[in-house]
Short mmCIF file of C-alpha atoms and ligand atoms in Angstrom, two decimals:
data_model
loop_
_atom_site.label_atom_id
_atom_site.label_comp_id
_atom_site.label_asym_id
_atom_site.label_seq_id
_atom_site.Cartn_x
_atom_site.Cartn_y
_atom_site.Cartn_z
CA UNK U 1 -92.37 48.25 48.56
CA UNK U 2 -92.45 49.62 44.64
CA UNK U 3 -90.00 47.84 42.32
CA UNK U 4 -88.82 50.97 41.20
CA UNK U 5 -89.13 54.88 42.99
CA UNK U 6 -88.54 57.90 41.22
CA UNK U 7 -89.06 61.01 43.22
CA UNK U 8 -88.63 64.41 42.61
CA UNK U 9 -86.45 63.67 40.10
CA UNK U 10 -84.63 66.74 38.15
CA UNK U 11 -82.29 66.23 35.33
CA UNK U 12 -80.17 68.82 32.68
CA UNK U 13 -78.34 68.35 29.69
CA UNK U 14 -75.11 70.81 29.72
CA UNK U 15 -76.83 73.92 30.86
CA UNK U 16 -80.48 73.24 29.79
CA UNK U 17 -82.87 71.60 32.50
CA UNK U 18 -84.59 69.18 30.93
CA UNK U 19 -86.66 67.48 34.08
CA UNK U 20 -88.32 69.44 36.57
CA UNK U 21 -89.43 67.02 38.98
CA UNK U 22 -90.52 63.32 38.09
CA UNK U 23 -92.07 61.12 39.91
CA UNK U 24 -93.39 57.56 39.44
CA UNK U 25 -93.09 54.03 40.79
CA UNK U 26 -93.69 50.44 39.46
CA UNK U 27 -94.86 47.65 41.84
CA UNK U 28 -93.69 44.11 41.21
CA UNK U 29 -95.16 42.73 37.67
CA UNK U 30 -96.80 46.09 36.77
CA UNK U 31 -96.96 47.94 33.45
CA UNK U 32 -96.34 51.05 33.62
CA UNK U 33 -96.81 54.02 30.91
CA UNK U 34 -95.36 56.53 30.74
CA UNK U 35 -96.82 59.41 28.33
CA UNK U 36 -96.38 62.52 26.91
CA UNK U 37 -95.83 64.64 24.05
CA UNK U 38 -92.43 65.28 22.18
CA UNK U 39 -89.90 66.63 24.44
CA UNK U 40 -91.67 66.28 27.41
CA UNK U 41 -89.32 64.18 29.32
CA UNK U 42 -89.52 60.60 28.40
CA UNK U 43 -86.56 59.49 27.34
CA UNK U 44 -84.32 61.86 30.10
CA UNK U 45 -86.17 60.61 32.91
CA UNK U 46 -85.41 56.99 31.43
CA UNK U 47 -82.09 57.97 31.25
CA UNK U 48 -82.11 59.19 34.34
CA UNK U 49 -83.24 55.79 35.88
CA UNK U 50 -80.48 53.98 33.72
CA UNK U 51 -77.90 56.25 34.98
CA UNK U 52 -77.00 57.75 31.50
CA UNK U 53 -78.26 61.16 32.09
CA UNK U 54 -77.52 61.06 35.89
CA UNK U 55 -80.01 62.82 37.91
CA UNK U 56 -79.07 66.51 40.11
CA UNK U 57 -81.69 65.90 42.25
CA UNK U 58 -84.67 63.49 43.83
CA UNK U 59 -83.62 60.00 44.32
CA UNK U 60 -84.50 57.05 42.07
CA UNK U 61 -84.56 53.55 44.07
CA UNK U 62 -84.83 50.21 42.94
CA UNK U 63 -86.31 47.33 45.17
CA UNK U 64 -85.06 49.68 48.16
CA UNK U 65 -81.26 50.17 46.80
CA UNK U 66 -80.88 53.62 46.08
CA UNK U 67 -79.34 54.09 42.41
CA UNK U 68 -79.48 57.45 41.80
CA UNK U 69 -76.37 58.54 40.27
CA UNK U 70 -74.63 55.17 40.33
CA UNK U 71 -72.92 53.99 36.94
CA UNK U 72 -74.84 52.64 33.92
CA UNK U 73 -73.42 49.37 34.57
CA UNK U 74 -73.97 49.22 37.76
CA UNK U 75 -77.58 50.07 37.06
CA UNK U 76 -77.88 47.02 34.44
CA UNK U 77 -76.52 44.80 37.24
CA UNK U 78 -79.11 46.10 39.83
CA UNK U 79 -81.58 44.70 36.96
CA UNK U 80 -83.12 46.96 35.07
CA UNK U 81 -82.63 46.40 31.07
CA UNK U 82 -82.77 48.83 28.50
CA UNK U 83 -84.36 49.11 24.73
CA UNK U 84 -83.50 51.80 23.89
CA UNK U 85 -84.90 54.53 21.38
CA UNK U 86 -83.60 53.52 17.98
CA UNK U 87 -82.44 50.22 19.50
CA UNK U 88 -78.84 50.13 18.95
CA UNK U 89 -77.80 46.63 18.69
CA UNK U 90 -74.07 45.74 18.12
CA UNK U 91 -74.16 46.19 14.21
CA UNK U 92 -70.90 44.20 13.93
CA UNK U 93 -72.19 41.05 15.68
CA UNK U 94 -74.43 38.42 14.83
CA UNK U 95 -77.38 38.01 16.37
CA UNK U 96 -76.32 35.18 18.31
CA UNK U 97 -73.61 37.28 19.78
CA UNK U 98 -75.51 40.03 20.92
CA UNK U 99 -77.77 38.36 22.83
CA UNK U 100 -74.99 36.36 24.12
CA UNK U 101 -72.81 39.49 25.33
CA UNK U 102 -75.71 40.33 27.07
CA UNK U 103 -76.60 37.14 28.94
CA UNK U 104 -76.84 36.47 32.83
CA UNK U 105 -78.29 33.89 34.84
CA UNK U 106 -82.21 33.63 35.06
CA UNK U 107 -84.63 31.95 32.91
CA UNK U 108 -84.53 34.20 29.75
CA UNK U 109 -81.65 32.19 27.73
CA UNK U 110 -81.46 32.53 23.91
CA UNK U 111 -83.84 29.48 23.41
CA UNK U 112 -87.04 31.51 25.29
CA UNK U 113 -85.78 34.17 23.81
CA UNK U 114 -86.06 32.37 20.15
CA UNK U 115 -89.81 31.35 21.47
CA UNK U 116 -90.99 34.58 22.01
CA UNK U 117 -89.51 36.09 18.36
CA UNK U 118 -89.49 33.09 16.39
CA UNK U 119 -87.77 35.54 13.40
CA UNK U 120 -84.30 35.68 15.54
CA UNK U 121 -84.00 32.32 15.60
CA UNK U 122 -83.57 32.18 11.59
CA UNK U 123 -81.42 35.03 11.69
CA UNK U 124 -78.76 33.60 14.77
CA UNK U 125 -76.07 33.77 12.13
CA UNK U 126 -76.68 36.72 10.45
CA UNK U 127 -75.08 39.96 11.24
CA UNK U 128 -77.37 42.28 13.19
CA UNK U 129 -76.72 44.84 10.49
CA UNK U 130 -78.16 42.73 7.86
CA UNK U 131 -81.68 42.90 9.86
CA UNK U 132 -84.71 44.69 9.61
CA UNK U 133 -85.60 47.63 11.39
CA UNK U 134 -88.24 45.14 13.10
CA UNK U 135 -86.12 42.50 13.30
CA UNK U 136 -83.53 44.69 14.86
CA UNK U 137 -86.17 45.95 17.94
CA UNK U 138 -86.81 41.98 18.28
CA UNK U 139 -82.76 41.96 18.81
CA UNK U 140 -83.01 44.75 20.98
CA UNK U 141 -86.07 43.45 23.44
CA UNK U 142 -84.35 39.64 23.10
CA UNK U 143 -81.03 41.61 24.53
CA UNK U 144 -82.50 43.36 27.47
CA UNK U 145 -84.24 39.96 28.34
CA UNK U 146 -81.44 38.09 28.32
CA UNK U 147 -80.05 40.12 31.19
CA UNK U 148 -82.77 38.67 32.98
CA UNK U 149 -83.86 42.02 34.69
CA UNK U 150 -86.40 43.10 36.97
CA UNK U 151 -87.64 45.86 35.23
CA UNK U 152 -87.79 46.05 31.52
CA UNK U 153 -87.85 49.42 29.92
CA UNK U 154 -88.78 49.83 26.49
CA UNK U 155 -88.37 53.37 24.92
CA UNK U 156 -90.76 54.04 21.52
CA UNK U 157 -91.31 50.11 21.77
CA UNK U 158 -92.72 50.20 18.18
CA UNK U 159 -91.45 53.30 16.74
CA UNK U 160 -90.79 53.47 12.85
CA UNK U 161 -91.51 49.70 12.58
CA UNK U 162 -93.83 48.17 10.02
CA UNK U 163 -97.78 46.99 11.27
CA UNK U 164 -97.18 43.36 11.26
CA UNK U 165 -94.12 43.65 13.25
CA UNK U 166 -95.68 45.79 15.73
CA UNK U 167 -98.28 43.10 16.21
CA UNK U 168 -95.37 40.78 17.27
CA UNK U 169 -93.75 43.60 19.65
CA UNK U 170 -97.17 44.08 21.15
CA UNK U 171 -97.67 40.29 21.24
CA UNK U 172 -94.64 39.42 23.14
CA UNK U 173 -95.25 42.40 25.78
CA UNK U 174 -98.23 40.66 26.30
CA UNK U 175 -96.62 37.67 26.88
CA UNK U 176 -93.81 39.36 29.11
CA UNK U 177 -96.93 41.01 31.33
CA UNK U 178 -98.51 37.93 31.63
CA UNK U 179 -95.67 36.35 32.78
CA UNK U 180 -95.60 38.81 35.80
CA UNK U 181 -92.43 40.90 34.31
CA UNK U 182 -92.56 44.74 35.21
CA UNK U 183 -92.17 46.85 32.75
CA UNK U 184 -91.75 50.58 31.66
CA UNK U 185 -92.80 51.53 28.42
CA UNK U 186 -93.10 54.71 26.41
CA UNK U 187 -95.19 54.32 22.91
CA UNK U 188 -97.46 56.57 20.87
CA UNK U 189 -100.27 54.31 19.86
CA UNK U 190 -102.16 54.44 22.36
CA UNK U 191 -104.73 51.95 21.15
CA UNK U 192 -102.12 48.95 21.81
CA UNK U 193 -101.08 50.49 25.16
CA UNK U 194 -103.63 51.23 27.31
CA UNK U 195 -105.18 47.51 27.16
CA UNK U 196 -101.71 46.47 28.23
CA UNK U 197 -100.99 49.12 30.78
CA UNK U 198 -101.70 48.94 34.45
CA UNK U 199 -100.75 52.65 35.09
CA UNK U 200 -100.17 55.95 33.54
CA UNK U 201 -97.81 58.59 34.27
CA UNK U 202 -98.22 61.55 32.50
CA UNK U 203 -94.95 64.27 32.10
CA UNK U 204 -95.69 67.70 30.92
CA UNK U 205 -92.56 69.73 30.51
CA UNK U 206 -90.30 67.69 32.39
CA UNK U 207 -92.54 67.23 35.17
CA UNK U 208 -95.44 64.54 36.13
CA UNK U 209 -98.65 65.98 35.96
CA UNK U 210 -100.89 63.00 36.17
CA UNK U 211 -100.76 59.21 37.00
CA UNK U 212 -103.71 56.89 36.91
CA UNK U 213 -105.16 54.00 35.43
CA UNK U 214 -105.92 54.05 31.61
CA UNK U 215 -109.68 53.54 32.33
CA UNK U 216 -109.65 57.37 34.60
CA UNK U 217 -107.91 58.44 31.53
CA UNK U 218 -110.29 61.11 29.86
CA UNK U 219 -110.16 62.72 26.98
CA UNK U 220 -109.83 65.70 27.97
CA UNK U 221 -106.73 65.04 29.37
CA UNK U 222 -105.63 63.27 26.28
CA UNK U 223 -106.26 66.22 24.47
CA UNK U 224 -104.85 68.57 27.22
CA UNK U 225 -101.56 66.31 27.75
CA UNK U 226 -101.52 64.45 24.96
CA UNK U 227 -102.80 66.27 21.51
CA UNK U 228 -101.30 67.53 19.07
N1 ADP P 301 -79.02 65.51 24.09
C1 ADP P 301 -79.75 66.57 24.45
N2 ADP P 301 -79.19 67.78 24.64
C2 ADP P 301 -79.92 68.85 25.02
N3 ADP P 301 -81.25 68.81 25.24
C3 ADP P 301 -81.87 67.64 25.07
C4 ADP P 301 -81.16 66.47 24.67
N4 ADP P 301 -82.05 65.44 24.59
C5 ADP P 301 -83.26 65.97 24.91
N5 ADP P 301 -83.14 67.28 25.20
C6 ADP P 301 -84.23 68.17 25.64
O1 ADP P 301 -84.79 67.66 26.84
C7 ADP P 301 -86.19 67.78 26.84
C8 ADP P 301 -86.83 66.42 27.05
O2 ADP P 301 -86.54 65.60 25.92
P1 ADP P 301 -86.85 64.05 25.89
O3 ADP P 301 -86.59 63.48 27.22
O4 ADP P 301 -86.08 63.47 24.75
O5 ADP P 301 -88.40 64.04 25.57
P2 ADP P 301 -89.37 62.88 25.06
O6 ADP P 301 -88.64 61.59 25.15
O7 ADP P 301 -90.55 62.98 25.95
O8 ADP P 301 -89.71 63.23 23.64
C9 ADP P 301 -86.57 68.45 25.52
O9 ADP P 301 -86.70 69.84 25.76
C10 ADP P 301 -85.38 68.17 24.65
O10 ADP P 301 -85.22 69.18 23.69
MG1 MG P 302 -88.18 60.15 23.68
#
């Protein structure tokens, strides 16, 4: 049985359809990609799966409980946790707090958590608006672990953020994989994410057009789904 199944998936925003049909599944302690170009899909269908932009039709089902259309919260609970694009942590906390508003029984507690970003752990006092934009995806990732969830989704994992601190992103999903967590992620360098990636799911306007393993990804369907 897949972790997570997304099937036929089709999603709108007010009027505008923005998914067409998705499909893709995780299996227990796989990485997953999923790719495409701007305004393909990405983020929607991960909304989608969250619950924030419910979807109209297809069914999205996690470790056989179907979730499709349930509440966000409800979705968290099931175990999936978010990192959102642009992050988002509570500005007006300290870093301490937000990863203790988020916490729930499991073996991610703020001390692992402190292990695998070393840089939050000199910060716990700080307010979260007094970090880095690097600092604040650490905050972000260290939040969605200490839910403890079954799958981890990370939206533009490394978006906007300085070299050396996408090192330590790419580091600790590393670390997460080899740990046996399954994970979504969505990220443009593709360098860093196909060594880490089990599968590929490509979206082309709202729809999947491809999945596969990096390796029977070729180049011409990086430039046909992919280029610029
Ligand atoms: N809040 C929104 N309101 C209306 N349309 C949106 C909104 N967010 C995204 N879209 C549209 O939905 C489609 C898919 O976008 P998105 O899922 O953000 O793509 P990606 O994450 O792959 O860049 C695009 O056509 C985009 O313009
Ligand atoms: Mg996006």
């Amino acid at each position: 049985m897949s972790l997570l199944s997304v099937s036929g998936i089709q999603s709108w925003y007010g009027m505008s359809q923005a998914l067409f049909g998705v499909d893709l599944d995780i299996a227990e302690g796989e990485v997953v990609a999923l790719m495409g170009r701007n305004g393909m899909g990405k983020t929607t269908t991960i909304r989608a799966v969250c619950g924030l932009t419910p979807a109209r039709a297809g069914a999205i089902v996690l470790a056989g409980d179907d979730i499709t259309r349930r509440e966000p919260f409800h979705i968290a609970r099931a175990g999936i946790g978010l990192v959102p694009e642009g992050r988002r942590c509570f500005r007006n906390l300290t870093v301490a707090e937000n990863l203790l508003a988020a916490a729930r029984p499991g073996k991610w507690t703020m001390a692992r958590v402190v292990e695998l970003f070393p840089r939050l752990g000199e910060r716990m006092e700080q307010g979260a608006s007094t970090l880095s934009g690097g600092e604040q995806q650490m905050l972000a990732v260290g939040r969605a672990l200490m839910t403890n969830p079954r799958l981890l989704i990370l939206d533009e994992a490394t978006e906007g953020l300085a070299p050396v601190i996408r090192k330590d992103i790419w580091r600790a999903i590393r670390t997460l994989k080899d740990e046996g967590q399954s994970i979504l992620v969505v990220d443009k360098t593709m360098a860093e994410l196909m060594p880490v990636a089990d599968r590929c799911f490509l979206l082309e306007k709202g729809q999947t057009v491809w999945s596969g393993r990096p390796a029977d990804l070729t180049d011409e369907l990086q430039d046909r789904y992919l280029g610029v």
